[in-house]
PDB file of N, CA and C in Angstrom:
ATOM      1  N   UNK Z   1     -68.996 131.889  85.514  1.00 68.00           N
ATOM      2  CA  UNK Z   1     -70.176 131.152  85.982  1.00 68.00           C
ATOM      3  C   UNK Z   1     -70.963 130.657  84.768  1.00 68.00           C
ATOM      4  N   UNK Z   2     -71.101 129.159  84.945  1.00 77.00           N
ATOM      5  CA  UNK Z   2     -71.515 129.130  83.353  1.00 77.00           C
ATOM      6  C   UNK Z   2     -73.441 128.893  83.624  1.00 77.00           C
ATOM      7  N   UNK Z   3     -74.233 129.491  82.396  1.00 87.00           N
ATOM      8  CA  UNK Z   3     -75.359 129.702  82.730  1.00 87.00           C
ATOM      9  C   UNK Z   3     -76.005 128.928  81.761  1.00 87.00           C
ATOM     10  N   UNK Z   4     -75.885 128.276  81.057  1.00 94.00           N
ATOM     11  CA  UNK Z   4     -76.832 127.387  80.365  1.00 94.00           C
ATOM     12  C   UNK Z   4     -76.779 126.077  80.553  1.00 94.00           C
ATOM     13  N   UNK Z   5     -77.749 125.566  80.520  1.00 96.00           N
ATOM     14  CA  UNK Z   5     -78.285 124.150  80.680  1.00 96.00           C
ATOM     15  C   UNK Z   5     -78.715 123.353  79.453  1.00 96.00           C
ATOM     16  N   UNK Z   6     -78.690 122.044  79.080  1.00 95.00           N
ATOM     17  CA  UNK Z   6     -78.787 120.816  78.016  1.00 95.00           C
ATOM     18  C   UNK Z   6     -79.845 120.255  78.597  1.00 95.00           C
ATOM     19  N   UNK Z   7     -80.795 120.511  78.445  1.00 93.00           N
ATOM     20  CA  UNK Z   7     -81.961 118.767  78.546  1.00 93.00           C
ATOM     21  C   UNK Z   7     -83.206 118.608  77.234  1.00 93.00           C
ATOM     22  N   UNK Z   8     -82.522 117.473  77.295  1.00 93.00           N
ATOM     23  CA  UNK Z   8     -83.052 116.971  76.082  1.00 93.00           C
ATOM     24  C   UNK Z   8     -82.142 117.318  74.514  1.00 93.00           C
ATOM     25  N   UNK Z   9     -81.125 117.448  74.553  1.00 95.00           N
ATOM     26  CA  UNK Z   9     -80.157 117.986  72.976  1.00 95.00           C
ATOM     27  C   UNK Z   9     -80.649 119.472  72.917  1.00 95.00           C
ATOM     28  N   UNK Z  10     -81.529 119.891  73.730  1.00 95.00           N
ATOM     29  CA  UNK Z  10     -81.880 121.786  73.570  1.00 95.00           C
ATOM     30  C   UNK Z  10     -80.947 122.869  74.923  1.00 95.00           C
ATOM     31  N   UNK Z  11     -80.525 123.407  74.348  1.00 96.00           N
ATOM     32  CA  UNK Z  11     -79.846 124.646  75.399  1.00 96.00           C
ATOM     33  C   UNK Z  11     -80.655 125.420  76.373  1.00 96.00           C
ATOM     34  N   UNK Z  12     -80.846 125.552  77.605  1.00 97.00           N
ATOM     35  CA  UNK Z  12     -81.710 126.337  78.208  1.00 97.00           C
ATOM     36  C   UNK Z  12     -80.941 127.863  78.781  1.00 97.00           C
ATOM     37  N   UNK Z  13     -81.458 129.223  79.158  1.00 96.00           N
ATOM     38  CA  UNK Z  13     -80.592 129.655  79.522  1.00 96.00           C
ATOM     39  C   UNK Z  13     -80.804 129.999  80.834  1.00 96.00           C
ATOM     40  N   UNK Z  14     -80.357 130.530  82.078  1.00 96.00           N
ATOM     41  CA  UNK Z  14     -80.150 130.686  83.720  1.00 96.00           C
ATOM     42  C   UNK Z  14     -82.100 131.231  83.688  1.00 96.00           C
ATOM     43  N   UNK Z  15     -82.439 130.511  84.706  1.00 95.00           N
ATOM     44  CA  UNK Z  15     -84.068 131.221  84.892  1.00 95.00           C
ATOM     45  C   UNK Z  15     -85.049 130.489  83.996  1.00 95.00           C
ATOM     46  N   UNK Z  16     -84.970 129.795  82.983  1.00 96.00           N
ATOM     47  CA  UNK Z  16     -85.973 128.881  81.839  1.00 96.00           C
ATOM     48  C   UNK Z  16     -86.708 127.765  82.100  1.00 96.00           C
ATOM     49  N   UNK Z  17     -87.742 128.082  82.213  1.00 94.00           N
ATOM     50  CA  UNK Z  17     -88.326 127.108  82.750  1.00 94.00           C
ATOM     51  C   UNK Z  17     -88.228 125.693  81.766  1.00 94.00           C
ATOM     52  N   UNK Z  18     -88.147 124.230  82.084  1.00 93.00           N
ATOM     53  CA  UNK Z  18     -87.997 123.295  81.318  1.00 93.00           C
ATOM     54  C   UNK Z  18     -88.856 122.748  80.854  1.00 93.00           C
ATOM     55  N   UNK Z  19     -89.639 121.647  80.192  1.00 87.00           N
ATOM     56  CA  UNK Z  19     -90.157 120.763  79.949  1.00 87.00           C
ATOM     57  C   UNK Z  19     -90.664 120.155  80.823  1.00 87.00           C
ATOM     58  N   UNK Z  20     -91.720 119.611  81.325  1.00 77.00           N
ATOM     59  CA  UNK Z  20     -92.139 119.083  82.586  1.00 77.00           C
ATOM     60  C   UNK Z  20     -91.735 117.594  81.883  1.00 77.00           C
ATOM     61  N   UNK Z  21     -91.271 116.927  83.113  1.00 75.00           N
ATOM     62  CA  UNK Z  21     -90.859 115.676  83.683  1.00 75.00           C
ATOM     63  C   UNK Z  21     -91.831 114.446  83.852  1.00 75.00           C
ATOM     64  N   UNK Z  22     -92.672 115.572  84.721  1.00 77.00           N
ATOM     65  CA  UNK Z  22     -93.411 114.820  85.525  1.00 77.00           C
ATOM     66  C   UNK Z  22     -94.860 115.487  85.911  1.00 77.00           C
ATOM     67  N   UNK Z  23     -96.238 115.231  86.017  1.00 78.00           N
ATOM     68  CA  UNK Z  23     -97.329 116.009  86.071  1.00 78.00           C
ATOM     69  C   UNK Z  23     -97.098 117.226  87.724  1.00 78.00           C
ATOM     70  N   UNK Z  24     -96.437 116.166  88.174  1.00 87.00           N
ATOM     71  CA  UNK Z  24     -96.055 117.603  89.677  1.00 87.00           C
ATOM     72  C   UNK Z  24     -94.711 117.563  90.170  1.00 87.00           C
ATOM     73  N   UNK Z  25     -94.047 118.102  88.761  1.00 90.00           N
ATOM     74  CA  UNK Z  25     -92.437 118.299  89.003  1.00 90.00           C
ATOM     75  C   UNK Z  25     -92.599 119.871  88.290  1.00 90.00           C
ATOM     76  N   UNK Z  26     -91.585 120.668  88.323  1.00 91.00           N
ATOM     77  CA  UNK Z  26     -91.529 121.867  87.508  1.00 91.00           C
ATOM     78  C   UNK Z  26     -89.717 121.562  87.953  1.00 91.00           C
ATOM     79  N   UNK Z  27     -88.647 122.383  86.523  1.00 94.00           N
ATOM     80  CA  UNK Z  27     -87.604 122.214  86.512  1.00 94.00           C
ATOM     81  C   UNK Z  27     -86.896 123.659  85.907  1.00 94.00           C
ATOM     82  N   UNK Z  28     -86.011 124.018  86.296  1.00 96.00           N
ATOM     83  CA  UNK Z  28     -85.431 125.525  85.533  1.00 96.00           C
ATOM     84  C   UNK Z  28     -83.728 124.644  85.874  1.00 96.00           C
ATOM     85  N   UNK Z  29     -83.292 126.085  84.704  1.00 96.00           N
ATOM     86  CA  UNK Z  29     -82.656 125.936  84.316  1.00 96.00           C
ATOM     87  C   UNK Z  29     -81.572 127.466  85.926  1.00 96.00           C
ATOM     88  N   UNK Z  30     -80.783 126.645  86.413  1.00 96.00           N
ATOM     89  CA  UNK Z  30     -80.404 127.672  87.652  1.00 96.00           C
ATOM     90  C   UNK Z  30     -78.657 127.579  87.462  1.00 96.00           C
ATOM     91  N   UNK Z  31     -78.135 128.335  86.937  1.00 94.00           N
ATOM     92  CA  UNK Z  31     -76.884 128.803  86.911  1.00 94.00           C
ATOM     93  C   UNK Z  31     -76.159 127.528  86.264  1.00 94.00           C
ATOM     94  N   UNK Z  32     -76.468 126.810  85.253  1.00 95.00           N
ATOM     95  CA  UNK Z  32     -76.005 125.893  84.634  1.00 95.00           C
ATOM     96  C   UNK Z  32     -76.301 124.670  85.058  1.00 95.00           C
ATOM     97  N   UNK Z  33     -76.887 124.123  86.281  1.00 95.00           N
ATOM     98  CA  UNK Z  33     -77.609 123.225  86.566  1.00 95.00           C
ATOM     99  C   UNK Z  33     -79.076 123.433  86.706  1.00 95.00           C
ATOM    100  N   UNK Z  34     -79.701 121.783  86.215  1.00 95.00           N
ATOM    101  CA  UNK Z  34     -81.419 121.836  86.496  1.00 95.00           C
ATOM    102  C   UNK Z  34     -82.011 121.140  87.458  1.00 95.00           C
ATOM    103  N   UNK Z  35     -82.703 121.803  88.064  1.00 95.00           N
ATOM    104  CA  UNK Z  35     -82.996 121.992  89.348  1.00 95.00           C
ATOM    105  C   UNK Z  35     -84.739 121.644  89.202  1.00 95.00           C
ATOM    106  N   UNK Z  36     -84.977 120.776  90.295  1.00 94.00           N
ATOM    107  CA  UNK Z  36     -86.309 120.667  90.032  1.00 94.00           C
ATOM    108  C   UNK Z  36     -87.263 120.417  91.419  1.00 94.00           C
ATOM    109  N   UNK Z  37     -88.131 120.797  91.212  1.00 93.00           N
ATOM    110  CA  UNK Z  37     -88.877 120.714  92.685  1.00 93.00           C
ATOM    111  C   UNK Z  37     -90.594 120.562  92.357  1.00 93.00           C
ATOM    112  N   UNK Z  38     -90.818 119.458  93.492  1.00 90.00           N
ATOM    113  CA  UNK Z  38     -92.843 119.564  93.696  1.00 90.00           C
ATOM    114  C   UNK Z  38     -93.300 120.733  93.289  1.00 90.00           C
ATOM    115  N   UNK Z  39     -94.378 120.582  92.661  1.00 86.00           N
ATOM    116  CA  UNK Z  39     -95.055 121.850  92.300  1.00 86.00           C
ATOM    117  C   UNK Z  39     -95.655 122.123  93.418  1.00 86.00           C
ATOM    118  N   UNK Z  40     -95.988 123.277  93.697  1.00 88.00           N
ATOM    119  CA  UNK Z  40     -97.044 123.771  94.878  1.00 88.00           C
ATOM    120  C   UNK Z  40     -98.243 123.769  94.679  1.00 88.00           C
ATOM    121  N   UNK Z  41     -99.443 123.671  95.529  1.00 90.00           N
ATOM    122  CA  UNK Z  41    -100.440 123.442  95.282  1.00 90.00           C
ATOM    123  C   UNK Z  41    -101.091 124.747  96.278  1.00 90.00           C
ATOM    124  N   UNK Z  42    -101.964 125.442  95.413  1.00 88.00           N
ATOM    125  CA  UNK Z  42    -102.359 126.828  96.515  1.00 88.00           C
ATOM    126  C   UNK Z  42    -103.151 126.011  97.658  1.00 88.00           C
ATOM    127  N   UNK Z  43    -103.905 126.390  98.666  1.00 92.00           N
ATOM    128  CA  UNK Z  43    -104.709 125.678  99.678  1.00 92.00           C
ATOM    129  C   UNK Z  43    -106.114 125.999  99.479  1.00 92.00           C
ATOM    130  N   UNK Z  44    -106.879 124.753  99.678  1.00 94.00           N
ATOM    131  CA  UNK Z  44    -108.385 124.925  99.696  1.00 94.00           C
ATOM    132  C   UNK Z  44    -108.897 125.406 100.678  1.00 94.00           C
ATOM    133  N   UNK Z  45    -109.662 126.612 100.414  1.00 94.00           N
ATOM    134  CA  UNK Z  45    -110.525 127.217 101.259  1.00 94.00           C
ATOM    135  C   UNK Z  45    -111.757 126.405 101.859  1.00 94.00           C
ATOM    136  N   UNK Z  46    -112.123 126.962 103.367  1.00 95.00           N
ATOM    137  CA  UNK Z  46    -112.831 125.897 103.549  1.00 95.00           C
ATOM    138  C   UNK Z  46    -114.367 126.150 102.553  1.00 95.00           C
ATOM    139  N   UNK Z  47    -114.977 125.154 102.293  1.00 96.00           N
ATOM    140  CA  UNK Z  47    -115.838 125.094 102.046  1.00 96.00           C
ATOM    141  C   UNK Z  47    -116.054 124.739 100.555  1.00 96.00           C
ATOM    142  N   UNK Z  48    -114.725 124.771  99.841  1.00 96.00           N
ATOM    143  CA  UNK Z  48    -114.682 124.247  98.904  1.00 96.00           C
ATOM    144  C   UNK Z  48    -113.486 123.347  98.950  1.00 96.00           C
ATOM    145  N   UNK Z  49    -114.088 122.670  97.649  1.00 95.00           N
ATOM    146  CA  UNK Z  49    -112.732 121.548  96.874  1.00 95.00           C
ATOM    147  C   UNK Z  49    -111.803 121.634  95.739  1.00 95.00           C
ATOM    148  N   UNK Z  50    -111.289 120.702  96.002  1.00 93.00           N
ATOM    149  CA  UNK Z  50    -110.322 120.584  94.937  1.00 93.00           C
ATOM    150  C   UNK Z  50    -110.217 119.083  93.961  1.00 93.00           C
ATOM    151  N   UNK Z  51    -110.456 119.591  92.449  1.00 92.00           N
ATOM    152  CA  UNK Z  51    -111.029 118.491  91.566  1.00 92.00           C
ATOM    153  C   UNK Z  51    -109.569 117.772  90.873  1.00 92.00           C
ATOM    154  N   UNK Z  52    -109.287 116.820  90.921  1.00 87.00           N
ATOM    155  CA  UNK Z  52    -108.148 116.520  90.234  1.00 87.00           C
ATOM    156  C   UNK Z  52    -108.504 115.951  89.121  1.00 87.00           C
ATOM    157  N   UNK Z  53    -107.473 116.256  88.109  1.00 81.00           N
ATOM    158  CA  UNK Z  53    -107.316 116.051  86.937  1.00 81.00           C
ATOM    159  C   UNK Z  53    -106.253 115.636  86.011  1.00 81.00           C
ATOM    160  N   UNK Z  54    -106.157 114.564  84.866  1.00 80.00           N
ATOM    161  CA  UNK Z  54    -104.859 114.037  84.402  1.00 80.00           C
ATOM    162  C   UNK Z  54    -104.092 115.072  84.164  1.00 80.00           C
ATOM    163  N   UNK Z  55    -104.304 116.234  83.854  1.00 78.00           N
ATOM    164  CA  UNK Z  55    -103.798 117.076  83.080  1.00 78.00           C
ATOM    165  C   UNK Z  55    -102.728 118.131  83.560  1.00 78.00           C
ATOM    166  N   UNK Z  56    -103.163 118.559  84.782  1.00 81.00           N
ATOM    167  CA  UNK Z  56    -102.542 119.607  86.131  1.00 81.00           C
ATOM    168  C   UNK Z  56    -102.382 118.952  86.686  1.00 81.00           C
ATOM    169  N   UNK Z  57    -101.399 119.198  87.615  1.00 86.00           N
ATOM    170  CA  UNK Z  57    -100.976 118.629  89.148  1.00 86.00           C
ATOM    171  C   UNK Z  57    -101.840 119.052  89.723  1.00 86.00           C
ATOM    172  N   UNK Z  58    -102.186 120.044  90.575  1.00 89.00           N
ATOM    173  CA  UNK Z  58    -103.256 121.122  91.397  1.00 89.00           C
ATOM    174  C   UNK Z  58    -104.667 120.399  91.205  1.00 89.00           C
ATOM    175  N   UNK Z  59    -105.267 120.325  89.646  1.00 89.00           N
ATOM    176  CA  UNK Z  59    -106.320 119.959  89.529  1.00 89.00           C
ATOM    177  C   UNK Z  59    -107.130 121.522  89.909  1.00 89.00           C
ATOM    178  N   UNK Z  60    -108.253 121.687  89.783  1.00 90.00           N
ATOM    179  CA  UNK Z  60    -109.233 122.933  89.919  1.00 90.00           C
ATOM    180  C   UNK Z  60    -109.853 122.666  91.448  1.00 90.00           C
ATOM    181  N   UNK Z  61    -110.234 124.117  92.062  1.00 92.00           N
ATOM    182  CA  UNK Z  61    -110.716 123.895  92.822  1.00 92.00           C
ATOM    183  C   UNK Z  61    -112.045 124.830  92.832  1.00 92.00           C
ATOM    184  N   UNK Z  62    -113.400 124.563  93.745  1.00 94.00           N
ATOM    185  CA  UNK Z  62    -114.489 124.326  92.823  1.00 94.00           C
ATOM    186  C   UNK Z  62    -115.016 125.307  94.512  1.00 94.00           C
ATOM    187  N   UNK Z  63    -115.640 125.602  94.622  1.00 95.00           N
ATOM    188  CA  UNK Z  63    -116.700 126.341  95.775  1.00 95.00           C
ATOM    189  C   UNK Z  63    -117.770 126.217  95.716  1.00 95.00           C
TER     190      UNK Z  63
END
């Protein structure tokens, strides 16, 4: 079973998280292929918000 992954000319090994892609992508490195999925976003409670920002996907959320 081969367990390392190439992205970008760097070796990753099974479980490694990658380089983000994208501001709401996250990517690992899963049994020799990379695998990538939406980031999750926890849920706003009522009564508060949620502030977005260039920086995070999620952005902060504020009460």
């Amino acid at each position: 079973l081969m367990t390392e992954c190439v992205f970008e000319g760097r070796p990753y090994l099974h479980g490694e998280l990658l380089p983000r892609t994208g501001r709401c992508i996250i990517c690992v490195c899963y049994y020799g292929e990379i695998t990538c999925s939406d980031e999750k976003c926890p849920p706003v409670k009522f009564g508060c918000q949620r502030l977005t920002d260039d920086l995070t996907c999620c952005g902060k959320i504020v009460c």
